[in-house]
């Protein structure tokens, strides 16, 4: 009987050192789909797009990484009308800093 993945497993490729095909014992199609999606999501934007994101992030009081991650996760650009979401991102930033100092 095949082992069921853990409840928190996201179905991605294995991360440990493994001597065998890069997709492990799973489906090669899933591995290649994850690989392509990762490459597409984290492809470096053009210089103009990066500058535009940096400017918008600065005006909203966010870091470039926070602003870009919001675009990648939710598929939308934040603006001043998204004050609730921006305050939630800033609150999460404070929680991360506090946890890091403990």
mmCIF file of N, CA and C in Angstrom:
data_model
loop_
_atom_site.group_PDB
_atom_site.id
_atom_site.type_symbol
_atom_site.label_atom_id
_atom_site.label_comp_id
_atom_site.label_asym_id
_atom_site.label_seq_id
_atom_site.Cartn_x
_atom_site.Cartn_y
_atom_site.Cartn_z
ATOM 1 N N UNK A 1 0.843 -1.176 0.000
ATOM 2 C CA UNK A 1 0.000 0.000 0.000
ATOM 3 C C UNK A 1 0.890 1.241 0.000
ATOM 4 N N UNK A 2 0.586 2.209 -0.839
ATOM 5 C CA UNK A 2 1.381 3.423 -0.939
ATOM 6 C C UNK A 2 1.188 4.295 0.293
ATOM 7 N N UNK A 3 2.283 4.977 0.686
ATOM 8 C CA UNK A 3 2.202 5.879 1.827
ATOM 9 C C UNK A 3 1.456 7.142 1.436
ATOM 10 N N UNK A 4 0.573 7.573 2.311
ATOM 11 C CA UNK A 4 -0.137 8.829 2.088
ATOM 12 C C UNK A 4 0.756 9.979 2.511
ATOM 13 N N UNK A 5 0.745 11.086 1.788
ATOM 14 C CA UNK A 5 1.572 12.213 2.204
ATOM 15 C C UNK A 5 1.057 12.808 3.511
ATOM 16 N N UNK A 6 1.970 13.469 4.223
ATOM 17 C CA UNK A 6 1.581 14.134 5.462
ATOM 18 C C UNK A 6 0.547 15.207 5.167
ATOM 19 N N UNK A 7 -0.195 15.570 6.186
ATOM 20 C CA UNK A 7 -1.259 16.551 6.017
ATOM 21 C C UNK A 7 -0.720 17.894 5.520
ATOM 22 N N UNK A 8 0.486 18.250 5.943
ATOM 23 C CA UNK A 8 1.043 19.548 5.567
ATOM 24 C C UNK A 8 1.851 19.501 4.272
ATOM 25 N N UNK A 9 1.894 18.377 3.599
ATOM 26 C CA UNK A 9 2.671 18.248 2.370
ATOM 27 C C UNK A 9 1.968 18.985 1.231
ATOM 28 N N UNK A 10 2.734 19.756 0.449
ATOM 29 C CA UNK A 10 2.116 20.548 -0.610
ATOM 30 C C UNK A 10 2.184 19.894 -1.986
ATOM 31 N N UNK A 11 2.710 18.687 -2.084
ATOM 32 C CA UNK A 11 2.750 17.983 -3.357
ATOM 33 C C UNK A 11 3.931 18.353 -4.231
ATOM 34 N N UNK A 12 4.842 19.162 -3.703
ATOM 35 C CA UNK A 12 6.010 19.577 -4.470
ATOM 36 C C UNK A 12 7.081 18.499 -4.505
ATOM 37 N N UNK A 13 8.169 18.764 -5.201
ATOM 38 C CA UNK A 13 9.246 17.783 -5.315
ATOM 39 C C UNK A 13 9.972 17.608 -3.989
ATOM 40 N N UNK A 14 10.663 16.494 -3.794
ATOM 41 C CA UNK A 14 11.400 16.282 -2.545
ATOM 42 C C UNK A 14 12.566 17.258 -2.448
ATOM 43 N N UNK A 15 12.901 17.658 -1.204
ATOM 44 C CA UNK A 15 13.950 18.642 -1.006
ATOM 45 C C UNK A 15 15.249 18.040 -0.486
ATOM 46 N N UNK A 16 15.228 16.802 -0.018
ATOM 47 C CA UNK A 16 16.433 16.201 0.539
ATOM 48 C C UNK A 16 17.316 15.624 -0.567
ATOM 49 N N UNK A 17 18.532 15.230 -0.182
ATOM 50 C CA UNK A 17 19.452 14.632 -1.151
ATOM 51 C C UNK A 17 18.916 13.260 -1.557
ATOM 52 N N UNK A 18 18.736 13.062 -2.816
ATOM 53 C CA UNK A 18 18.136 11.833 -3.335
ATOM 54 C C UNK A 18 18.899 11.436 -4.580
ATOM 55 N N UNK A 19 19.316 10.196 -4.652
ATOM 56 C CA UNK A 19 20.023 9.705 -5.828
ATOM 57 C C UNK A 19 19.023 8.965 -6.697
ATOM 58 N N UNK A 20 18.566 9.602 -7.694
ATOM 59 C CA UNK A 20 17.569 9.059 -8.595
ATOM 60 C C UNK A 20 17.032 10.173 -9.464
ATOM 61 N N UNK A 21 15.924 9.954 -10.110
ATOM 62 C CA UNK A 21 15.374 11.025 -10.945
ATOM 63 C C UNK A 21 14.981 12.218 -10.074
ATOM 64 N N UNK A 22 15.062 13.426 -10.613
ATOM 65 C CA UNK A 22 14.785 14.607 -9.791
ATOM 66 C C UNK A 22 13.364 14.663 -9.243
ATOM 67 N N UNK A 23 12.432 13.945 -9.837
ATOM 68 C CA UNK A 23 11.054 13.978 -9.346
ATOM 69 C C UNK A 23 10.801 12.924 -8.289
ATOM 70 N N UNK A 24 11.813 12.165 -7.901
ATOM 71 C CA UNK A 24 11.656 11.170 -6.849
ATOM 72 C C UNK A 24 10.821 9.999 -7.320
ATOM 73 N N UNK A 25 9.922 9.566 -6.460
ATOM 74 C CA UNK A 25 9.062 8.437 -6.802
ATOM 75 C C UNK A 25 7.711 8.902 -7.327
ATOM 76 N N UNK A 26 7.543 10.226 -7.426
ATOM 77 C CA UNK A 26 6.263 10.779 -7.865
ATOM 78 C C UNK A 26 6.149 10.886 -9.373
ATOM 79 N N UNK A 27 5.141 11.587 -9.781
ATOM 80 C CA UNK A 27 4.824 11.775 -11.190
ATOM 81 C C UNK A 27 5.762 12.825 -11.807
ATOM 82 N N UNK A 28 6.470 12.486 -12.900
ATOM 83 C CA UNK A 28 7.369 13.463 -13.518
ATOM 84 C C UNK A 28 6.629 14.705 -14.022
ATOM 85 N N UNK A 29 5.386 14.563 -14.450
ATOM 86 C CA UNK A 29 4.630 15.711 -14.948
ATOM 87 C C UNK A 29 4.437 16.753 -13.845
ATOM 88 N N UNK A 30 4.104 16.298 -12.630
ATOM 89 C CA UNK A 30 3.904 17.226 -11.517
ATOM 90 C C UNK A 30 5.212 17.955 -11.215
ATOM 91 N N UNK A 31 6.321 17.223 -11.198
ATOM 92 C CA UNK A 31 7.616 17.844 -10.937
ATOM 93 C C UNK A 31 7.924 18.912 -11.982
ATOM 94 N N UNK A 32 7.737 18.593 -13.243
ATOM 95 C CA UNK A 32 8.037 19.559 -14.301
ATOM 96 C C UNK A 32 7.097 20.760 -14.258
ATOM 97 N N UNK A 33 5.841 20.532 -13.879
ATOM 98 C CA UNK A 33 4.896 21.644 -13.761
ATOM 99 C C UNK A 33 5.318 22.576 -12.622
ATOM 100 N N UNK A 34 5.741 22.008 -11.488
ATOM 101 C CA UNK A 34 6.216 22.826 -10.368
ATOM 102 C C UNK A 34 7.462 23.595 -10.769
ATOM 103 N N UNK A 35 8.364 22.943 -11.456
ATOM 104 C CA UNK A 35 9.613 23.572 -11.873
ATOM 105 C C UNK A 35 9.326 24.750 -12.808
ATOM 106 N N UNK A 36 8.440 24.564 -13.754
ATOM 107 C CA UNK A 36 8.102 25.632 -14.695
ATOM 108 C C UNK A 36 7.384 26.788 -13.986
ATOM 109 N N UNK A 37 6.483 26.468 -13.075
ATOM 110 C CA UNK A 37 5.751 27.511 -12.348
ATOM 111 C C UNK A 37 6.700 28.325 -11.474
ATOM 112 N N UNK A 38 7.639 27.667 -10.827
ATOM 113 C CA UNK A 38 8.609 28.371 -9.990
ATOM 114 C C UNK A 38 9.468 29.303 -10.836
ATOM 115 N N UNK A 39 9.955 28.823 -11.957
ATOM 116 C CA UNK A 39 10.789 29.644 -12.832
ATOM 117 C C UNK A 39 10.008 30.848 -13.372
ATOM 118 N N UNK A 40 8.751 30.638 -13.705
ATOM 119 C CA UNK A 40 7.938 31.731 -14.242
ATOM 120 C C UNK A 40 7.634 32.776 -13.170
ATOM 121 N N UNK A 41 7.332 32.311 -11.955
ATOM 122 C CA UNK A 41 6.966 33.231 -10.873
ATOM 123 C C UNK A 41 8.139 34.097 -10.441
ATOM 124 N N UNK A 42 9.327 33.528 -10.396
ATOM 125 C CA UNK A 42 10.474 34.265 -9.881
ATOM 126 C C UNK A 42 11.404 34.768 -10.981
ATOM 127 N N UNK A 43 10.918 34.835 -12.213
ATOM 128 C CA UNK A 43 11.706 35.413 -13.295
ATOM 129 C C UNK A 43 11.919 36.896 -12.996
ATOM 130 N N UNK A 44 13.139 37.367 -13.180
ATOM 131 C CA UNK A 44 13.449 38.759 -12.882
ATOM 132 C C UNK A 44 12.663 39.680 -13.821
ATOM 133 N N UNK A 45 11.987 40.684 -13.258
ATOM 134 C CA UNK A 45 11.252 41.616 -14.121
ATOM 135 C C UNK A 45 12.228 42.560 -14.820
ATOM 136 N N UNK A 46 11.728 43.273 -15.791
ATOM 137 C CA UNK A 46 12.573 44.244 -16.486
ATOM 138 C C UNK A 46 12.961 45.365 -15.508
ATOM 139 N N UNK A 47 13.963 46.111 -15.880
ATOM 140 C CA UNK A 47 14.451 47.189 -15.023
ATOM 141 C C UNK A 47 13.360 48.224 -14.752
ATOM 142 N N UNK A 48 12.576 48.550 -15.764
ATOM 143 C CA UNK A 48 11.509 49.549 -15.597
ATOM 144 C C UNK A 48 10.431 49.058 -14.640
ATOM 145 N N UNK A 49 10.071 47.776 -14.776
ATOM 146 C CA UNK A 49 9.045 47.214 -13.894
ATOM 147 C C UNK A 49 9.556 47.197 -12.456
ATOM 148 N N UNK A 50 10.816 46.839 -12.264
ATOM 149 C CA UNK A 50 11.383 46.815 -10.928
ATOM 150 C C UNK A 50 11.375 48.209 -10.300
ATOM 151 N N UNK A 51 11.752 49.215 -11.076
ATOM 152 C CA UNK A 51 11.735 50.584 -10.557
ATOM 153 C C UNK A 51 10.324 51.042 -10.225
ATOM 154 N N UNK A 52 9.353 50.674 -11.063
ATOM 155 C CA UNK A 52 7.963 51.030 -10.812
ATOM 156 C C UNK A 52 7.463 50.387 -9.515
ATOM 157 N N UNK A 53 7.777 49.103 -9.328
ATOM 158 C CA UNK A 53 7.365 48.411 -8.101
ATOM 159 C C UNK A 53 8.036 49.023 -6.876
ATOM 160 N N UNK A 54 9.320 49.374 -6.988
ATOM 161 C CA UNK A 54 10.023 49.983 -5.864
ATOM 162 C C UNK A 54 9.393 51.323 -5.493
ATOM 163 N N UNK A 55 9.028 52.111 -6.492
ATOM 164 C CA UNK A 55 8.404 53.406 -6.245
ATOM 165 C C UNK A 55 7.045 53.238 -5.575
ATOM 166 N N UNK A 56 6.225 52.332 -6.098
ATOM 167 C CA UNK A 56 4.900 52.102 -5.501
ATOM 168 C C UNK A 56 5.011 51.562 -4.085
ATOM 169 N N UNK A 57 5.935 50.630 -3.873
ATOM 170 C CA UNK A 57 6.120 50.061 -2.539
ATOM 171 C C UNK A 57 6.548 51.136 -1.552
ATOM 172 N N UNK A 58 7.460 51.994 -1.967
ATOM 173 C CA UNK A 58 7.926 53.064 -1.092
ATOM 174 C C UNK A 58 6.798 54.025 -0.739
ATOM 175 N N UNK A 59 5.969 54.371 -1.729
ATOM 176 C CA UNK A 59 4.838 55.267 -1.463
ATOM 177 C C UNK A 59 3.825 54.661 -0.509
ATOM 178 N N UNK A 60 3.699 53.315 -0.525
ATOM 179 C CA UNK A 60 2.745 52.642 0.355
ATOM 180 C C UNK A 60 3.353 52.266 1.704
ATOM 181 N N UNK A 61 4.658 52.458 1.852
ATOM 182 C CA UNK A 61 5.316 52.121 3.108
ATOM 183 C C UNK A 61 5.679 50.652 3.223
ATOM 184 N N UNK A 62 5.818 49.973 2.089
ATOM 185 C CA UNK A 62 6.170 48.557 2.067
ATOM 186 C C UNK A 62 7.568 48.388 1.484
ATOM 187 N N UNK A 63 8.139 47.210 1.689
ATOM 188 C CA UNK A 63 9.401 46.903 1.036
ATOM 189 C C UNK A 63 9.098 46.362 -0.362
ATOM 190 N N UNK A 64 10.133 46.345 -1.198
ATOM 191 C CA UNK A 64 9.975 45.808 -2.552
ATOM 192 C C UNK A 64 9.532 44.348 -2.487
ATOM 193 N N UNK A 65 10.124 43.575 -1.573
ATOM 194 C CA UNK A 65 9.794 42.160 -1.453
ATOM 195 C C UNK A 65 8.339 41.948 -1.031
ATOM 196 N N UNK A 66 7.869 42.746 -0.064
ATOM 197 C CA UNK A 66 6.481 42.626 0.381
ATOM 198 C C UNK A 66 5.512 42.960 -0.756
ATOM 199 N N UNK A 67 5.814 44.021 -1.493
ATOM 200 C CA UNK A 67 4.936 44.433 -2.584
ATOM 201 C C UNK A 67 4.922 43.388 -3.697
ATOM 202 N N UNK A 68 6.108 42.886 -4.070
ATOM 203 C CA UNK A 68 6.202 41.874 -5.131
ATOM 204 C C UNK A 68 5.527 40.576 -4.713
ATOM 205 N N UNK A 69 5.710 40.172 -3.466
ATOM 206 C CA UNK A 69 5.072 38.948 -2.984
ATOM 207 C C UNK A 69 3.551 39.075 -3.016
ATOM 208 N N UNK A 70 3.045 40.246 -2.721
ATOM 209 C CA UNK A 70 1.596 40.473 -2.793
ATOM 210 C C UNK A 70 1.101 40.310 -4.234
ATOM 211 N N UNK A 71 1.870 40.797 -5.195
ATOM 212 C CA UNK A 71 1.495 40.635 -6.603
ATOM 213 C C UNK A 71 1.503 39.157 -6.980
ATOM 214 N N UNK A 72 2.550 38.430 -6.560
ATOM 215 C CA UNK A 72 2.657 37.013 -6.916
ATOM 216 C C UNK A 72 1.584 36.172 -6.238
ATOM 217 N N UNK A 73 1.282 36.466 -4.965
ATOM 218 C CA UNK A 73 0.298 35.657 -4.236
ATOM 219 C C UNK A 73 -1.136 35.965 -4.631
ATOM 220 N N UNK A 74 -1.455 37.238 -4.801
ATOM 221 C CA UNK A 74 -2.844 37.625 -4.998
ATOM 222 C C UNK A 74 -3.162 38.084 -6.419
ATOM 223 N N UNK A 75 -2.133 38.371 -7.205
ATOM 224 C CA UNK A 75 -2.350 38.747 -8.594
ATOM 225 C C UNK A 75 -2.880 40.150 -8.797
ATOM 226 N N UNK A 76 -2.665 41.015 -7.816
ATOM 227 C CA UNK A 76 -3.129 42.393 -7.988
ATOM 228 C C UNK A 76 -2.130 43.361 -7.379
ATOM 229 N N UNK A 77 -2.098 44.567 -7.929
ATOM 230 C CA UNK A 77 -1.213 45.617 -7.444
ATOM 231 C C UNK A 77 -1.936 46.394 -6.355
ATOM 232 N N UNK A 78 -1.249 46.663 -5.261
ATOM 233 C CA UNK A 78 -1.847 47.401 -4.158
ATOM 234 C C UNK A 78 -1.856 48.893 -4.454
ATOM 235 N N UNK A 79 -2.841 49.572 -3.901
ATOM 236 C CA UNK A 79 -2.951 51.022 -4.021
ATOM 237 C C UNK A 79 -3.392 51.588 -2.690
ATOM 238 N N UNK A 80 -3.594 52.892 -2.633
ATOM 239 C CA UNK A 80 -4.005 53.526 -1.382
ATOM 240 C C UNK A 80 -5.387 53.053 -0.920
ATOM 241 N N UNK A 81 -6.204 52.567 -1.837
ATOM 242 C CA UNK A 81 -7.534 52.065 -1.453
ATOM 243 C C UNK A 81 -7.460 50.722 -0.720
ATOM 244 N N UNK A 82 -6.299 50.082 -0.719
ATOM 245 C CA UNK A 82 -6.111 48.793 -0.037
ATOM 246 C C UNK A 82 -5.463 48.994 1.327
ATOM 247 N N UNK A 83 -5.914 50.001 2.051
ATOM 248 C CA UNK A 83 -5.285 50.350 3.329
ATOM 249 C C UNK A 83 -5.366 49.200 4.338
ATOM 250 N N UNK A 84 -6.464 48.450 4.341
ATOM 251 C CA UNK A 84 -6.595 47.337 5.289
ATOM 252 C C UNK A 84 -5.545 46.267 5.028
ATOM 253 N N UNK A 85 -5.346 45.921 3.777
ATOM 254 C CA UNK A 85 -4.356 44.890 3.434
ATOM 255 C C UNK A 85 -2.933 45.376 3.734
ATOM 256 N N UNK A 86 -2.660 46.635 3.463
ATOM 257 C CA UNK A 86 -1.334 47.196 3.724
ATOM 258 C C UNK A 86 -1.042 47.193 5.219
ATOM 259 N N UNK A 87 -2.019 47.558 6.027
ATOM 260 C CA UNK A 87 -1.809 47.540 7.478
ATOM 261 C C UNK A 87 -1.617 46.115 7.983
ATOM 262 N N UNK A 88 -2.287 45.129 7.358
ATOM 263 C CA UNK A 88 -2.090 43.730 7.752
ATOM 264 C C UNK A 88 -0.670 43.262 7.419
ATOM 265 N N UNK A 89 -0.135 43.697 6.281
ATOM 266 C CA UNK A 89 1.232 43.336 5.896
ATOM 267 C C UNK A 89 2.224 43.951 6.880
ATOM 268 N N UNK A 90 1.999 45.207 7.258
ATOM 269 C CA UNK A 90 2.894 45.862 8.209
ATOM 270 C C UNK A 90 2.810 45.216 9.594
ATOM 271 N N UNK A 91 1.631 44.806 9.993
ATOM 272 C CA UNK A 91 1.484 44.129 11.289
ATOM 273 C C UNK A 91 2.199 42.786 11.287
ATOM 274 N N UNK A 92 2.123 42.064 10.177
ATOM 275 C CA UNK A 92 2.825 40.779 10.069
ATOM 276 C C UNK A 92 4.327 40.998 10.117
ATOM 277 N N UNK A 93 4.792 42.097 9.552
ATOM 278 C CA UNK A 93 6.224 42.423 9.576
ATOM 279 C C UNK A 93 6.681 42.600 11.028
ATOM 280 N N UNK A 94 5.899 43.301 11.828
ATOM 281 C CA UNK A 94 6.249 43.524 13.234
ATOM 282 C C UNK A 94 6.258 42.211 14.007
ATOM 283 N N UNK A 95 5.302 41.330 13.706
ATOM 284 C CA UNK A 95 5.264 40.024 14.393
ATOM 285 C C UNK A 95 6.483 39.191 14.033
ATOM 286 N N UNK A 96 6.898 39.239 12.758
ATOM 287 C CA UNK A 96 8.085 38.475 12.333
ATOM 288 C C UNK A 96 9.329 38.986 13.043
ATOM 289 N N UNK A 97 9.469 40.297 13.168
ATOM 290 C CA UNK A 97 10.633 40.867 13.865
ATOM 291 C C UNK A 97 10.646 40.462 15.323
ATOM 292 N N UNK A 98 9.484 40.517 15.982
ATOM 293 C CA UNK A 98 9.401 40.171 17.403
ATOM 294 C C UNK A 98 9.739 38.699 17.605
ATOM 295 N N UNK A 99 9.256 37.825 16.741
ATOM 296 C CA UNK A 99 9.546 36.395 16.856
ATOM 297 C C UNK A 99 11.023 36.127 16.644
ATOM 298 N N UNK A 100 11.658 36.888 15.752
ATOM 299 C CA UNK A 100 13.068 36.703 15.462
ATOM 300 C C UNK A 100 13.935 37.083 16.663
ATOM 301 N N UNK A 101 13.505 38.064 17.448
ATOM 302 C CA UNK A 101 14.285 38.535 18.585
ATOM 303 C C UNK A 101 14.155 37.627 19.802
ATOM 304 N N UNK A 102 13.151 36.807 19.844
ATOM 305 C CA UNK A 102 12.941 35.943 21.015
ATOM 306 C C UNK A 102 13.961 34.860 21.105
#
